[in-house]
Amino acid sequence: LIDILSELFKKVQKNEIQEVIYLLQGRIAPFFEATEIGMADKTVALALARTYGSTKEKVLDFYHKLGDMGLVAGQLNKKQGISNKQQVSVQEVYDTLLQIANTKGEGTVEKRLVLFSELLKKVDSLSAKHLVRIPLGNTRLGIGDPTVLDGLALAVLGDKSKRKLLEKAYNETSDLGLIAKTLV
């Protein structure tokens, strides 16, 4: 995992590293900020139904069989069979999720559904699988904060044993995104 993360961090645009770190954590902000995307299983199921021409009930049944909404999204995307998916930037994904989180007031659920559905229409099945897991707060990547710090140390400082240098900053800020942005 550390090597994979290190390779990812080397390829990420410098101006997107902070967003990549947050998305890896299944977030759009550091944990100490109360910024939540605000979409639960049933809302995500409705978004999937709208995106892939199904019903919320069928999506939820599929979810109960598979046990993972990300797998449901990936399967529904594959079943749809559209191969002309667009390239979606990290920034576009992040900005859309942030816009969803900041949507307030009358019609909030509908606005969130439209935004999320439009984003899902642009991605392939693997991306849909992982994208759906973010608002649910369950990325299932098996990557904790120490692993991210190891990956950053290896990618930027050339040696994962230099993680100790990053741990001090992490202990003071509790913000992996900020640490990565500052480091790169």
Coordinates of C-alpha atoms in Angstrom, one line a residue:
L1 CA 0.0 0.0 0.0
I2 CA 2.8 2.4 0.8
D3 CA 4.5 1.8 -2.5
I4 CA 1.1 2.3 -4.4
L5 CA 0.4 5.5 -2.5
S6 CA 3.9 6.7 -3.1
E7 CA 3.5 6.2 -6.9
L8 CA 0.1 7.9 -6.8
F9 CA 1.6 10.9 -4.9
K10 CA 4.4 11.2 -7.4
K11 CA 1.8 11.4 -10.3
V12 CA -0.7 13.8 -8.6
Q13 CA -0.6 17.4 -9.7
K14 CA 0.9 19.6 -6.9
N15 CA -2.2 21.7 -6.8
E16 CA -4.4 18.6 -6.2
I17 CA -2.5 16.7 -3.6
Q18 CA -4.5 18.1 -0.7
E19 CA -7.8 17.1 -2.3
V20 CA -6.4 13.6 -3.2
I21 CA -5.4 13.1 0.4
Y22 CA -8.9 14.0 1.7
L23 CA -10.6 11.9 -0.9
L24 CA -8.4 8.9 0.1
Q25 CA -9.7 9.4 3.6
G26 CA -13.3 9.5 2.3
R27 CA -13.6 13.2 3.2
I28 CA -13.6 16.6 1.7
A29 CA -12.0 18.3 4.7
P30 CA -9.8 17.3 7.6
F31 CA -11.5 15.2 10.3
F32 CA -11.6 18.1 12.8
E33 CA -13.8 20.2 10.4
A34 CA -17.5 19.4 10.6
T35 CA -17.8 19.3 6.8
E36 CA -19.9 16.3 5.9
I37 CA -21.2 15.4 2.4
G38 CA -24.6 14.5 3.9
M39 CA -25.7 11.6 1.8
A40 CA -26.8 8.3 3.4
D41 CA -27.4 4.9 1.9
K42 CA -30.9 5.6 0.7
T43 CA -30.0 8.9 -0.9
V44 CA -27.0 7.4 -2.7
A45 CA -29.3 4.5 -3.8
L46 CA -31.7 7.0 -5.3
A47 CA -28.9 8.7 -7.1
L48 CA -27.7 5.4 -8.5
A49 CA -31.3 4.5 -9.6
R50 CA -31.6 7.8 -11.4
T51 CA -28.1 7.6 -13.0
Y52 CA -28.5 4.0 -14.2
G53 CA -32.2 3.8 -15.0
S54 CA -33.4 1.7 -12.1
T55 CA -35.5 2.2 -9.0
K56 CA -34.4 2.9 -5.5
E57 CA -35.9 -0.3 -4.3
K58 CA -34.0 -2.4 -6.9
V59 CA -30.7 -0.6 -6.0
L60 CA -31.3 -1.3 -2.2
D61 CA -32.1 -4.9 -2.9
F62 CA -28.9 -5.2 -4.9
Y63 CA -27.1 -3.5 -2.0
H64 CA -28.5 -6.0 0.5
K65 CA -27.2 -8.8 -1.7
L66 CA -23.7 -7.4 -2.2
G67 CA -23.3 -5.6 1.1
D68 CA -21.4 -2.6 -0.5
M69 CA -22.9 0.3 -2.3
G70 CA -19.7 0.8 -4.2
L71 CA -20.0 -2.7 -5.7
V72 CA -23.6 -1.9 -6.6
A73 CA -22.5 1.3 -8.4
G74 CA -19.7 -0.5 -10.3
Q75 CA -22.0 -3.3 -11.4
L76 CA -24.8 -0.9 -12.5
N77 CA -22.3 1.2 -14.4
K78 CA -21.0 -1.9 -16.2
K79 CA -24.5 -3.2 -16.9
Q80 CA -25.3 0.1 -18.6
G81 CA -22.4 -0.5 -20.9
I82 CA -21.6 3.1 -21.9
S83 CA -17.9 3.2 -22.9
N84 CA -17.6 6.9 -23.7
K85 CA -16.9 8.0 -20.2
Q86 CA -15.3 11.4 -19.8
Q87 CA -12.0 12.1 -18.1
V88 CA -13.0 13.7 -14.8
S89 CA -10.4 15.6 -12.9
V90 CA -9.7 15.2 -9.2
Q91 CA -10.6 18.9 -8.8
E92 CA -14.0 18.3 -10.5
V93 CA -14.8 15.4 -8.2
Y94 CA -13.7 17.3 -5.1
D95 CA -15.5 20.5 -6.1
T96 CA -18.8 18.6 -6.8
L97 CA -18.6 16.8 -3.5
L98 CA -17.9 20.1 -1.7
Q99 CA -20.8 21.7 -3.5
I100 CA -23.0 18.8 -2.4
A101 CA -21.8 19.3 1.2
N102 CA -22.5 23.0 1.1
T103 CA -26.0 22.7 -0.3
K104 CA -28.5 23.9 2.2
G105 CA -32.1 25.1 2.4
E106 CA -35.2 24.1 0.5
G107 CA -34.7 21.4 -2.1
T108 CA -31.4 20.2 -0.6
V109 CA -31.9 16.5 -1.2
E110 CA -32.9 17.1 -4.9
K111 CA -30.0 19.4 -5.6
R112 CA -27.6 16.9 -4.1
L113 CA -29.1 14.0 -6.1
V114 CA -28.7 16.0 -9.3
L115 CA -25.1 16.9 -8.6
F116 CA -24.1 13.4 -7.6
S117 CA -26.0 11.8 -10.5
E118 CA -24.3 14.1 -13.0
L119 CA -20.9 13.2 -11.6
L120 CA -21.7 9.5 -11.7
K121 CA -22.7 9.7 -15.4
K122 CA -19.2 10.9 -16.2
V123 CA -17.2 8.0 -14.7
D124 CA -16.4 4.4 -15.5
S125 CA -17.4 1.5 -13.4
L126 CA -14.2 1.4 -11.2
S127 CA -14.5 5.1 -10.5
A128 CA -18.2 4.8 -9.8
K129 CA -17.4 2.1 -7.2
H130 CA -15.0 4.3 -5.3
L131 CA -16.9 7.5 -5.8
V132 CA -20.0 6.2 -4.2
R133 CA -18.1 5.1 -1.1
I134 CA -16.9 8.6 -0.4
P135 CA -20.2 10.3 0.7
L136 CA -20.9 7.1 2.7
G137 CA -17.6 7.5 4.6
N138 CA -16.5 4.0 3.7
T139 CA -13.7 4.0 1.2
R140 CA -12.7 0.4 2.0
L141 CA -9.1 1.2 1.0
G142 CA -7.4 0.0 4.2
I143 CA -5.3 3.1 4.3
G144 CA -4.8 4.7 7.7
D145 CA -3.0 8.0 8.5
P146 CA 0.3 6.3 9.2
T147 CA 0.2 4.6 5.8
V148 CA -0.5 8.0 4.1
L149 CA 2.5 9.5 6.0
D150 CA 4.7 6.6 4.9
G151 CA 3.6 7.1 1.3
L152 CA 4.3 10.8 1.4
A153 CA 7.7 10.3 3.0
L154 CA 8.6 7.8 0.3
A155 CA 7.3 9.9 -2.6
V156 CA 8.6 13.3 -1.6
L157 CA 11.5 12.6 0.8
G158 CA 12.7 9.4 -0.8
D159 CA 12.5 7.1 2.3
K160 CA 9.5 6.0 4.3
S161 CA 11.7 6.0 7.4
K162 CA 11.6 9.8 7.2
R163 CA 7.9 9.6 8.2
K164 CA 9.0 10.7 11.7
L165 CA 9.7 14.2 10.2
L166 CA 6.0 14.3 9.1
E167 CA 4.6 12.9 12.3
K168 CA 5.5 16.1 14.2
A169 CA 3.5 18.2 11.8
Y170 CA 0.6 15.7 11.9
N171 CA 0.6 15.8 15.7
E172 CA 0.4 19.6 15.6
T173 CA -2.1 20.0 12.7
S174 CA -4.1 16.7 12.4
D175 CA -4.5 17.6 8.7
L176 CA -2.9 15.2 6.3
G177 CA -4.0 17.3 3.3
L178 CA -2.3 20.4 4.6
I179 CA 0.9 18.4 5.4
A180 CA 1.0 17.0 1.9
K181 CA 0.3 20.4 0.3
T182 CA 3.0 22.0 2.3
L183 CA 5.5 19.2 1.7
V184 CA 5.1 19.1 -2.1

